[in-house]
XYZ file of C-alpha atoms in Angstrom:
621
model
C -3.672 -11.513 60.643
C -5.642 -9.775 57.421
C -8.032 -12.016 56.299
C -7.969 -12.940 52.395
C -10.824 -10.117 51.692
C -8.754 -7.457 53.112
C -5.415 -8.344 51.606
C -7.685 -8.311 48.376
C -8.981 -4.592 49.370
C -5.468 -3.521 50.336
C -4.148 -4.476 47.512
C -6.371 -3.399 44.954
C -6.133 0.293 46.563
C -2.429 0.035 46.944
C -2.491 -0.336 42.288
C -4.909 2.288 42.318
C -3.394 4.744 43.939
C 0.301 3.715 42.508
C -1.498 4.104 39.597
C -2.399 7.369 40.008
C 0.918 8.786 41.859
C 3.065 7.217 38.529
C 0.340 9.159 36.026
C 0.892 12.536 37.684
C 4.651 12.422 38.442
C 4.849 11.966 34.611
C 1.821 14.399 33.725
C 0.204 11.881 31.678
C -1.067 8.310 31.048
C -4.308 6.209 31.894
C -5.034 6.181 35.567
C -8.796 5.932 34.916
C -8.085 2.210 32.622
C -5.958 1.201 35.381
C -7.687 1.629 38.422
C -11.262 -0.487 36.587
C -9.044 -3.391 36.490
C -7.434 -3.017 40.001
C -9.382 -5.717 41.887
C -9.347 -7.999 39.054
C -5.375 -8.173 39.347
C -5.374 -7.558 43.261
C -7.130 -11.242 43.147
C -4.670 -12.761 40.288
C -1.700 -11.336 41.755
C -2.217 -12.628 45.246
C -3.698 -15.711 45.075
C -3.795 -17.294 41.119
C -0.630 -15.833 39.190
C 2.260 -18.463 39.655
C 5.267 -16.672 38.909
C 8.788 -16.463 39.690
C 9.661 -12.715 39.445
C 13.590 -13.643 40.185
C 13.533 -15.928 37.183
C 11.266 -13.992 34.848
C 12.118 -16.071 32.068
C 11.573 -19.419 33.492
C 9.495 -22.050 31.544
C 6.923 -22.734 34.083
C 5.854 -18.958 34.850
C 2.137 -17.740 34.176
C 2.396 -15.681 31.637
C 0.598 -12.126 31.931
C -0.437 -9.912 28.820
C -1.644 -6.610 29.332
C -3.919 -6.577 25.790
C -4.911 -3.131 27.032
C -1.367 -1.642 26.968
C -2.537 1.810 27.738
C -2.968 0.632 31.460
C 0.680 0.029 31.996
C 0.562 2.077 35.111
C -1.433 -1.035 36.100
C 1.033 -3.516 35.291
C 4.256 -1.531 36.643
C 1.906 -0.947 39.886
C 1.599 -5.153 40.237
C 5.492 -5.430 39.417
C 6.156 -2.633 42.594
C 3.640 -4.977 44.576
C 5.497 -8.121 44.089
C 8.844 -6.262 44.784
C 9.717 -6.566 41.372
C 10.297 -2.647 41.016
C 10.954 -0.156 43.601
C 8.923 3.415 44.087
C 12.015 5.088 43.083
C 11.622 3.271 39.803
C 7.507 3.084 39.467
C 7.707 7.547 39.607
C 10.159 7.158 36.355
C 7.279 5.958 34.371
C 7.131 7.185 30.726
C 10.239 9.504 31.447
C 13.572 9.452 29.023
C 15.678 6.670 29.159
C 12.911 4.815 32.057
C 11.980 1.085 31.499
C 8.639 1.872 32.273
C 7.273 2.996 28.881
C 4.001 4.714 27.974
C 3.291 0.993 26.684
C 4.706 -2.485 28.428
C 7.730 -4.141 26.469
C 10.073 -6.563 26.871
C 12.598 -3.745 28.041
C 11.009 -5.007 31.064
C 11.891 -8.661 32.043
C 8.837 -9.620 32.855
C 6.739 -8.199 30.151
C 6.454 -11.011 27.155
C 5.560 -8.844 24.155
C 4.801 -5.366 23.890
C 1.416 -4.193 23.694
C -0.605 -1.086 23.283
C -1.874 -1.611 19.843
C -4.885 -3.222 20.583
C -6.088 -6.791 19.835
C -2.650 -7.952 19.536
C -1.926 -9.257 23.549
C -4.693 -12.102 23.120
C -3.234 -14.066 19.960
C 0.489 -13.980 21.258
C -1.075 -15.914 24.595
C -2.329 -18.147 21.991
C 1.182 -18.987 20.512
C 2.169 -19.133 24.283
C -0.458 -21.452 24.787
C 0.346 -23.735 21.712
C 4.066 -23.476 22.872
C 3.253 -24.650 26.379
C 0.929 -27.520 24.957
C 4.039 -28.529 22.612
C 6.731 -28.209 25.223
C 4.143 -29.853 28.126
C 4.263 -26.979 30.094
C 2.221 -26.298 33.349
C 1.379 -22.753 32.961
C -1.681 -20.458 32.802
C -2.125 -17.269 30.091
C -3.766 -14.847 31.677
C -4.569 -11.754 29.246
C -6.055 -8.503 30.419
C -8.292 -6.627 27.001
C -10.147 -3.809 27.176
C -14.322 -3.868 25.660
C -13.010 -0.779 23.309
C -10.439 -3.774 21.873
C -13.260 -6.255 21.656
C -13.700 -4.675 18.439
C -10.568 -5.735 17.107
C -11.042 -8.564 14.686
C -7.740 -10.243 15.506
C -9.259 -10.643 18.925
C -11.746 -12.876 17.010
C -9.077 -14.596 15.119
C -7.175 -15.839 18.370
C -11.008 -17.094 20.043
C -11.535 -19.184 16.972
C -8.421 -20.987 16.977
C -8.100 -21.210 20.945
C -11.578 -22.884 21.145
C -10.561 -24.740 17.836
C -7.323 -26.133 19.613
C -8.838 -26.133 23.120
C -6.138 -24.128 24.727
C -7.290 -24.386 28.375
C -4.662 -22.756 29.410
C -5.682 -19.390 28.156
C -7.880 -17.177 30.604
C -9.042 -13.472 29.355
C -10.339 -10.947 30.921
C -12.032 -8.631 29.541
C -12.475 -5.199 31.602
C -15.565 -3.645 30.524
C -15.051 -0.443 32.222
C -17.544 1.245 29.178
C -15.857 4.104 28.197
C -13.542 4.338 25.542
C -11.164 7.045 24.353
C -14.159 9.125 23.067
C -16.712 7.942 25.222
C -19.195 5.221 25.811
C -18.026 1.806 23.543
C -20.554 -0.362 21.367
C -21.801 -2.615 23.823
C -20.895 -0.334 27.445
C -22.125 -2.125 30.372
C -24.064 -5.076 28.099
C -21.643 -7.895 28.927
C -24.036 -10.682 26.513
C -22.676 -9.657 23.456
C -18.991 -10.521 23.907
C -19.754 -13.594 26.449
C -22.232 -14.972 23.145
C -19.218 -14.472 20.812
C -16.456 -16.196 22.973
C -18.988 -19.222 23.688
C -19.621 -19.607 19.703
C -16.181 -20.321 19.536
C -16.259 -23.031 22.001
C -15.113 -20.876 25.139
C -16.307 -21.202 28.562
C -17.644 -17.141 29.573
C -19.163 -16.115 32.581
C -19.851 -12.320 33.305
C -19.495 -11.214 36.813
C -18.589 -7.693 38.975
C -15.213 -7.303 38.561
C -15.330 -5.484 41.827
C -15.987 -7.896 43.709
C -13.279 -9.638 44.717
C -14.741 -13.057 46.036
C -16.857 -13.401 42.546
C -13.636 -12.494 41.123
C -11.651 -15.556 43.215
C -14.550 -17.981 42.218
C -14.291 -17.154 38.615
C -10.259 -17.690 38.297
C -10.887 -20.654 40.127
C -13.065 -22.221 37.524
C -11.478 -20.890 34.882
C -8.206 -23.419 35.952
C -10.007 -26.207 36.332
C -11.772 -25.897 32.939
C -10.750 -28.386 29.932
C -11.933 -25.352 27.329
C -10.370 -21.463 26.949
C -12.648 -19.222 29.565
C -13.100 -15.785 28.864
C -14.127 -13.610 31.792
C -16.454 -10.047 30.893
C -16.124 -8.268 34.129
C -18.188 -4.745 34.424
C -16.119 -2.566 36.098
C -16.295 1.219 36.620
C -13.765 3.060 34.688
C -11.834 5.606 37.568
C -13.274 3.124 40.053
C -12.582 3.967 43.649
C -12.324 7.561 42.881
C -16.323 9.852 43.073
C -14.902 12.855 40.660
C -13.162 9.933 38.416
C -16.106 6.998 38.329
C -17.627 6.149 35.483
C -16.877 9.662 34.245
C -15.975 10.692 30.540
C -13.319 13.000 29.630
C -10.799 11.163 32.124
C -9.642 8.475 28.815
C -5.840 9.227 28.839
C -5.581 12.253 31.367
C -3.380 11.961 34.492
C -4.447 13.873 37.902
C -3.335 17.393 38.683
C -0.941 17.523 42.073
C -4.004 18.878 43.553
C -6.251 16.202 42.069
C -4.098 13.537 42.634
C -3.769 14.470 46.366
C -8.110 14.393 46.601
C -8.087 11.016 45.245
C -5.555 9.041 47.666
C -7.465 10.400 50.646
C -10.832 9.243 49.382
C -9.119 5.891 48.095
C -7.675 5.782 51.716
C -4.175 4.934 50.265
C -2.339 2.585 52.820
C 0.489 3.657 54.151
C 3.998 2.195 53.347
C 4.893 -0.030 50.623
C 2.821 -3.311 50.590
C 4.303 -6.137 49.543
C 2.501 -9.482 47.628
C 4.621 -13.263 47.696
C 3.121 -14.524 44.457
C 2.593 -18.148 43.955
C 5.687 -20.403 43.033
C 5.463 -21.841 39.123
C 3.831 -25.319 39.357
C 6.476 -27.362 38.725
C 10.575 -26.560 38.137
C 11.089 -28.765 35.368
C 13.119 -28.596 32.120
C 10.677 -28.161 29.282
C 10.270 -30.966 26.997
C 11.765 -30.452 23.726
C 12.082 -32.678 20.299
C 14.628 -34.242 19.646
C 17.379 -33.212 16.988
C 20.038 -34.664 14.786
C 22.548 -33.242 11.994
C 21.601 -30.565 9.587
C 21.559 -32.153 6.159
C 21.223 -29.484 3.173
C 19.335 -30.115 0.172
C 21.532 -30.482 -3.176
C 20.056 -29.460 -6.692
C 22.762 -29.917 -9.888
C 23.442 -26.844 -11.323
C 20.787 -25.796 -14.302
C 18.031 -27.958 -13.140
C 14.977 -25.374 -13.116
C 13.913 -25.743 -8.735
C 11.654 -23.008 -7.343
C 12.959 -21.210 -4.147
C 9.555 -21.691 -2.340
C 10.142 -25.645 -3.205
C 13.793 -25.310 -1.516
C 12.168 -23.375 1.870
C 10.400 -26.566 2.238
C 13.137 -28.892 1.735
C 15.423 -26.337 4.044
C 13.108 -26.326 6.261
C 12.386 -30.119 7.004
C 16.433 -30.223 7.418
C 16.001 -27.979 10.155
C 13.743 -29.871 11.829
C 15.618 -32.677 11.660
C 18.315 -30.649 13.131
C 16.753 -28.330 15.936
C 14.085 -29.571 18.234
C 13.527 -25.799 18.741
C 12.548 -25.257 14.841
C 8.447 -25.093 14.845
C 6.498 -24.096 11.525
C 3.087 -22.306 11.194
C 1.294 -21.833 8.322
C -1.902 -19.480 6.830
C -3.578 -22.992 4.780
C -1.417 -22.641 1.937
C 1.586 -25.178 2.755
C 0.680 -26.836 -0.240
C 2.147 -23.560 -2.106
C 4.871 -22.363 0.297
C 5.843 -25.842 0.856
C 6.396 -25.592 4.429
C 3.915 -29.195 4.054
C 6.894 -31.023 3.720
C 7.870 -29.899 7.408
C 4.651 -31.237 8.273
C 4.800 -34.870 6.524
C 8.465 -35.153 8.697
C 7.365 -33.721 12.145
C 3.400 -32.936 12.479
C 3.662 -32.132 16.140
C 5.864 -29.018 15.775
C 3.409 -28.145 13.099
C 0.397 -25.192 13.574
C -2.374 -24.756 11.290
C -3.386 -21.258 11.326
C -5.635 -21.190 8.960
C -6.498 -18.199 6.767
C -6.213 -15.370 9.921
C -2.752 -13.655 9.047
C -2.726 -11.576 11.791
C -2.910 -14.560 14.069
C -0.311 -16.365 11.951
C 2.197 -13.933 13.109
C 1.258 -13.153 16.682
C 1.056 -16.539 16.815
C 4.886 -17.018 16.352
C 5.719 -13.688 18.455
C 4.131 -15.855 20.926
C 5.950 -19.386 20.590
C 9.191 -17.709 20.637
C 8.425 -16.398 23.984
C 8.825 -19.723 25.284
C 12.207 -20.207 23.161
C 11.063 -21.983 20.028
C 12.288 -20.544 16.703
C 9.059 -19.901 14.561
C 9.151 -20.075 10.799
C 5.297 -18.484 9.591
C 4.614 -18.874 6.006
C 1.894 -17.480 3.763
C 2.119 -15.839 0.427
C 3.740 -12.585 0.627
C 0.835 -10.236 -0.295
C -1.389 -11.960 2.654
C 1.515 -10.333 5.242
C 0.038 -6.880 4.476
C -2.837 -7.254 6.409
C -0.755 -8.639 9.395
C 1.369 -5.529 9.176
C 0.448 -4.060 12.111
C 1.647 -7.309 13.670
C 4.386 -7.825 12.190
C 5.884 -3.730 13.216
C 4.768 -4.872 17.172
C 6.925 -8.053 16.928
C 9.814 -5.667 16.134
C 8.519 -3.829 19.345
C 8.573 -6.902 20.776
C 11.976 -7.691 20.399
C 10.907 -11.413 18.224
C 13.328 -13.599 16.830
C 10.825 -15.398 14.305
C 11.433 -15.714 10.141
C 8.561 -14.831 7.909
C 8.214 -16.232 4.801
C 6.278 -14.679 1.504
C 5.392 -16.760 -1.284
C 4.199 -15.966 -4.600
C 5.604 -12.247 -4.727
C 5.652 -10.350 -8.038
C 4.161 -10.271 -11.609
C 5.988 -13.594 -12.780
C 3.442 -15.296 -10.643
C 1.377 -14.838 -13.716
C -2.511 -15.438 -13.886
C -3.817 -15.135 -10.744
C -3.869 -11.697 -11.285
C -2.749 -8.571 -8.721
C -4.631 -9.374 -5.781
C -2.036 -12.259 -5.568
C 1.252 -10.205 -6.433
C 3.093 -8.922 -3.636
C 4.502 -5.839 -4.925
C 5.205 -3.641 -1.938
C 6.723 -6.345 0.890
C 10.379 -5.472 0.178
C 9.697 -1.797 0.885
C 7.279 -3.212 4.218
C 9.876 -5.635 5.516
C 12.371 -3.055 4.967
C 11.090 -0.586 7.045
C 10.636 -2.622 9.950
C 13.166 -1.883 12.856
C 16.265 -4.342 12.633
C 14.724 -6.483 10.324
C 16.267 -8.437 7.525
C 14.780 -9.200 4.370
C 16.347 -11.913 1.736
C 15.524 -12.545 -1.627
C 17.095 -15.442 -3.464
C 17.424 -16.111 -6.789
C 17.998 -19.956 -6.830
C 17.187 -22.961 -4.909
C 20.304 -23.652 -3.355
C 20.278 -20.279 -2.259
C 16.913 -20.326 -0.653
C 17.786 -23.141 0.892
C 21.031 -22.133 2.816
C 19.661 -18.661 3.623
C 16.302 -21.015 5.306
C 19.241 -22.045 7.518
C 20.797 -19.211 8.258
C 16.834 -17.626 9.870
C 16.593 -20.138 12.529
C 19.746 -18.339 14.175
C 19.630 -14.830 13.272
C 18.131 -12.522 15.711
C 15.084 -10.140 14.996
C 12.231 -10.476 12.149
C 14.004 -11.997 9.680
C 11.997 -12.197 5.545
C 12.100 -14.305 3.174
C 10.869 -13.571 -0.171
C 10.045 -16.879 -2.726
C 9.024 -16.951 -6.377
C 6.411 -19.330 -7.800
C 8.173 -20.270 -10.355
C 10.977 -22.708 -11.483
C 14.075 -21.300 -12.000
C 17.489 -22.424 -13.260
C 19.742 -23.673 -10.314
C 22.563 -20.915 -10.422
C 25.190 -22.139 -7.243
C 26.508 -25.555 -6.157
C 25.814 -27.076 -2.918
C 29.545 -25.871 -1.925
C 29.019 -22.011 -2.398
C 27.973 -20.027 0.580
C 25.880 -16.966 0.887
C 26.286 -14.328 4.028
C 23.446 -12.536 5.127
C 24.586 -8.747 4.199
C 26.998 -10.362 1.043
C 26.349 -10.988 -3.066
C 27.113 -12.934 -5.809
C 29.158 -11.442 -8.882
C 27.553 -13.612 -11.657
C 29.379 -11.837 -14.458
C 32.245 -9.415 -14.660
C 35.015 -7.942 -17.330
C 37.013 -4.890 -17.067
C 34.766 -3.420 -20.252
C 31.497 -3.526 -18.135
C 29.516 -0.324 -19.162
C 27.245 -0.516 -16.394
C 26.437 -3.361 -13.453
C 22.751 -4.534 -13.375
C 21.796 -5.557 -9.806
C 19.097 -7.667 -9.066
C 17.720 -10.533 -7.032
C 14.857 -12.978 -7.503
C 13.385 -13.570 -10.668
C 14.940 -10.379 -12.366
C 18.369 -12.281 -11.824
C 17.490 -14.788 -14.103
C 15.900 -11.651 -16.821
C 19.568 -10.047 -16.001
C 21.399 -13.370 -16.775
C 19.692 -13.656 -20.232
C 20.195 -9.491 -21.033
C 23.958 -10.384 -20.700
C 23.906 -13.248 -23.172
C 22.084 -10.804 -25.237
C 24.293 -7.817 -24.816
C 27.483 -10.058 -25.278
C 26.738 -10.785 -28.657
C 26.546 -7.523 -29.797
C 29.973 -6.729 -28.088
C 28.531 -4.556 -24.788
C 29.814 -6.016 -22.053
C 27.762 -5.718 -18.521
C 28.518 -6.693 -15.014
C 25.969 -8.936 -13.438
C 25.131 -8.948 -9.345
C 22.749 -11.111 -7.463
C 21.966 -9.018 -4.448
C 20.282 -11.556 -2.734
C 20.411 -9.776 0.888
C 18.154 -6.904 0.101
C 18.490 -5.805 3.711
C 21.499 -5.757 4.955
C 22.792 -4.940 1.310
C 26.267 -5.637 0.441
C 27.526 -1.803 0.233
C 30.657 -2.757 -0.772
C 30.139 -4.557 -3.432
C 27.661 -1.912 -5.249
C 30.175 0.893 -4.488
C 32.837 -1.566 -6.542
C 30.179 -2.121 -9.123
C 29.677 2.118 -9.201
C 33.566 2.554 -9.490
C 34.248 0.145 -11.331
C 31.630 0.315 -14.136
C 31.284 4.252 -15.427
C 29.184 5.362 -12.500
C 26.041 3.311 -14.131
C 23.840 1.011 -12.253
C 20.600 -0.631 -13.644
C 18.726 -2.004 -10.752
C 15.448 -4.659 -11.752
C 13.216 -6.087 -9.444
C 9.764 -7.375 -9.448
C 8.546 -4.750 -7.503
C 7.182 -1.392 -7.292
C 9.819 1.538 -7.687
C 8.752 2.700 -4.102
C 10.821 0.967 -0.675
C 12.157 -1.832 -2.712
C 15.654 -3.235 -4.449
C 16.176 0.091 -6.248
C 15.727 2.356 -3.036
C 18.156 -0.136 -1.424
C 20.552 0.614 -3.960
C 20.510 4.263 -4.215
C 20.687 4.637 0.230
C 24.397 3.214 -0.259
C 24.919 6.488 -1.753
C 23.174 8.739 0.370
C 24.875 11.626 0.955
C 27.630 11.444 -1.698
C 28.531 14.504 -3.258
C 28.686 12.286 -6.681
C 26.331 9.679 -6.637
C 26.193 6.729 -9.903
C 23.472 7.094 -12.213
C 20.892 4.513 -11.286
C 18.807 3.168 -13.508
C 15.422 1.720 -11.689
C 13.388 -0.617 -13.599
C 10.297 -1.804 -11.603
C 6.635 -2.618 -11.956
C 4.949 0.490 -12.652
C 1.589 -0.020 -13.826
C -1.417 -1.694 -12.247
C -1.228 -5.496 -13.685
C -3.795 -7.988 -15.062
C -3.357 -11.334 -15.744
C -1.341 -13.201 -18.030
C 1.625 -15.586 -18.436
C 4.921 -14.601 -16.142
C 6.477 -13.767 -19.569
C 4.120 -11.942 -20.538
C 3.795 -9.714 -17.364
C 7.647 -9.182 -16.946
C 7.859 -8.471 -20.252
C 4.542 -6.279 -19.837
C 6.249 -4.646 -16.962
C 9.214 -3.328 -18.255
C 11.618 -5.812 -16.846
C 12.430 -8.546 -18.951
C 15.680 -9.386 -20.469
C 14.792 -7.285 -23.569
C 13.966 -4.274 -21.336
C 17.486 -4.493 -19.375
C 19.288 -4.899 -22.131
C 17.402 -2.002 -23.910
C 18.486 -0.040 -20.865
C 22.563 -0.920 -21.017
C 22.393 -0.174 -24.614
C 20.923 3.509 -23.908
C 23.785 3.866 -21.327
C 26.590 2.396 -24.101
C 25.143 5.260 -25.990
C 25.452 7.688 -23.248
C 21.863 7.825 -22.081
C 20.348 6.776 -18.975
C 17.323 3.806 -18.511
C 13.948 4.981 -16.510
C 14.318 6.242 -13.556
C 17.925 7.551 -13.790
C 19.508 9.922 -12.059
């Protein structure tokens, strides 16, 4: 019988050269990144990783994240190794229609979250973690980075708040092969400068050869029995295993020749035949622990009384905690202004303090929901900007999570633009099978709130500061995708369509217009994306072929774009009048700065009345 050393050694050449036979049957890839971490995942694969690779989804896995993404070949090499995949399948890599992609994602069973932009694997394992600390899971995070991503400050985001929150589950390993894409990386072979950082925030770190495979055992080992996140710097050799590959540049990205290929398996010695690893068994096969639940009762505001949306997200959302023990809440230290605080005062333990790190916020959730929780992440909607990147991988990632954006717009008022989001309709928008809601009223803020926690994908949620007028009674209900005709006649000149604040601006342009004898049709598109087609084609047919769309917004990705896609196309589209934000704004009172803006009540009514004359409003066409 092997002994443990040489399964290690067997092993680790078996991923290396898999690694290398995938890269050159596709004629490209990262052979070189995948073969410096080979003995570091010979070890976890045979002898640490508890997984169930028949039940990939099962509570009590490990979970692995491949941080470094680019060495997929890596990964899929370990899934052929623990029978997961067959040889047939491992040669498809990056090819159309192959479930190996260039990148790991969850088109893969046993991949969690798609990586490959980098500093985004470590933060989800922190959601993981937080959702196997809630859920009193036995499982370990293991997370593979790269030293090129140790640049990454999200990677510095998840080590402060997994040494803040003590997530001992969490083990990274960082492979510090010292080559980048480009060449040699900031610290190369120096393995004190990322071990220093990790300890500051209250991590165990060792460094150690991550070629040698009994270091390597002794290292996991301690790593499970510590009480604090341990982050493990192992110098490796980047091509390791390989003399014409070793610690030599030019090789970032590049896959082998035939010829080249065929001089690297017989130095590697590649074994012959498939080998084959039995991984651990999960710790324990129980049911995960979750909260308890009761009925789903909505919040009720009388028609007229002025409620802010972000004020009914929080009351929504501490009904749906009441009602789904799956329903958790995290928040970027401003609950106090999104209001997701009064989730917190009703259930504290299903509650996450983030703290102001917005990329974490959101890998964060793309994490918990990995583990079947329903995350709800709330900050104010400019903040989301800087988690972008984030929030496009969670798409990638195929997340069910709802983000919510507070304080969007001018009518926030004096805190000036650095606080106005003015460009998330057009960035949640764009984001593959995303929806993106903007309510005009509390009641329906509140029943769209409900609506997130089932609906698949990245689902946003766009919230005004301010109070406005209650519009809808508890009894009226709003479908993601429909509308709400406010105000109709069969004179209407034109249909204004708006959501948000510019509802209430279109409201007050129709008691204007009225007494002067123009009568206008009034919409409350509310479902920015999916947007009710049907009823703007009505409003186009039905109205002269004259739209006025206002949001709080700039012209660019937002309401008005929405609009004008329904007609994409046509041979003879409406005339659309846009009215957005289109100048830089300063401070002043939300009157002032709609007004300011060009999208008051004065300004849309200004706008029908050019159409009643036969004109069109900015932006027509």
């Amino acid at each position: 019988m092997a002994s443990t050393s040489d399964r290690w050694r067997a092993l680790a050449t078996r991923l290396r050269a898999d690694s290398i036979r995938a890269t050159t049957a596709a004629g490209s890839g990262h052979p070189t990144s995948s073969m410096s971490a080979a003995d570091l995942m010979a070890v976890l694969l045979s002898d640490h990783l508890h997984y169930d690779w028949k039940a990939p989804h099962g509570p009590d896995n490990d979970r692995l994240v491949f941080s470094k993404g680019h060495a997929a070949p890596l990964l899929y090499a370990m899934f052929k190794a623990a029978g997961a995949i067959a040889d047939e399948e491992l040669l498809t890599l990056r090819k159309r229609g192959s479930r190996l992609e260039g990148h790991p994602t969850p088109g893969l069973p046993w991949v969690d979250v798609a990586t490959g932009s980098l500093g985004q694997g470590i933060p989800a394992a922190v959601g993981m973690a937080l959702a196997a600390r809630l859920l009193d899971l036995d499982l370990r995070c293991w997370v593979l980075l790269g030293d090129s991503e140790m640049a990454e400050g999200s990677v510095y985001e998840a080590f402060e708040l997994a040494g803040f929150y003590r997530l001992s589950s969490i083990i990274a390993i960082v492979d510090m092969n010292r080559l980048g894409q480009r060449g040699p990386t900031m610290a190369q072979w120096d393995g004190e400068p990322y071990a220093a950082r990790a300890r500051a925030f209250g991590w165990n770190a060792q460094i150690l050869d991550g070629h040698d495979r009994e270091a390597i055992h002794r290292a996991y080992q301690e790593a499970e029995a510590s009480s604090r996140p341990t982050c493990l710097v192992a110098r490796t050799r980047k091509g390791a295993g390989v003399s014409f590959l070793e610690d030599k540049e030019g090789w970032h990205g590049k896959a082998l020749s035939a010829d080249e290929a065929k001089r690297a398996l017989a130095e590697l010695g590649d074994p012959a035949g498939d080998l084959v690893v039995e991984t651990r068994r999960p710790r324990q096969a129980s049911a995960p622990r979750t909260p308890s639940a009761g009925a789903f009762t909505p919040p009720r505001y009388e028609v007229g009384t002025k409620v802010a949306t972000r004020e009914a997200f929080g009351d929504a959302l501490r009904a749906l905690g009441a009602a789904r023990g799956d329903v958790v809440v995290l928040d970027g230290e401003v609950s106090n202004s999104t209001f997701s605080e009064r989730f917190l005062k009703a259930d504290a333990a299903r509650f996450f303090e983030i703290y102001i790190a917005e990329q974490q916020l959101v890998s964060a959730a793309v994490g918990m929901q990995v583990l079947g929780l329903r995350p709800f992440a709330a900050t104010f909607a400019a903040f989301f900007s800087r988690a972008y990147d984030q929030v496009r991988m969670a798409a990638i990632s195929r997340a069910h999570l709802g983000l919510v954006g507070s304080h969007a717009g001018v009518s926030i008022g004096e805190d000036g633009p650095s606080q106005m989001a003015l460009e998330d309709l057009a960035m949640m928008r764009a984001v593959h099978g995303s929806t993106v809601l903007y309510p005009s009223c509390a009641t329906t803020a509140a029943e769209l709130t409900r609506q997130m926690a089932s609906r698949d994908g990245i689902t946003y949620l766009r919230t005004t500061r301010e109070k406005t007028p209650v519009l809808y009674g508890s009894e009226e209900r709003f479908a993601i995708g429909g509308s709400k005709v406010l105000r109709q006649s069969p004179r209407d000149v034109a249909a204004v369509l708006a959501a948000g604040v510019t509802l209430h601006e279109a409201l007050r342009a129709h008691a204007l217009l009225e007494g002067e004898g123009l009568a206008v049709r009034v919409v409350d598109l509310y479902s920015v994306k999916p947007i009710d087609a049907v009823t703007v084609e009505a409003c186009a047919r039905e109205c002269g072929g004259q739209l006025v769309v206002v949001e709080d917004h700039w012209p660019q990705g937002g309401l008005g774009d929405a609009v004008c896609e329904v007609f994409a196309g046509r041979p003879s589209p409406p005339s659309v009048a846009r009215l957005g934000v289109r100048d830089m704004p300063g401070s002043g009172t939300p009157a002032q700065l709609l007004d300011a803006a060009g999208i008051s009540a004065e300004h849309i009514a200004a706008a029908v009345r050019r159409i009643g004359r036969g004109g069109t409003g900015p932006g027509g066409g």
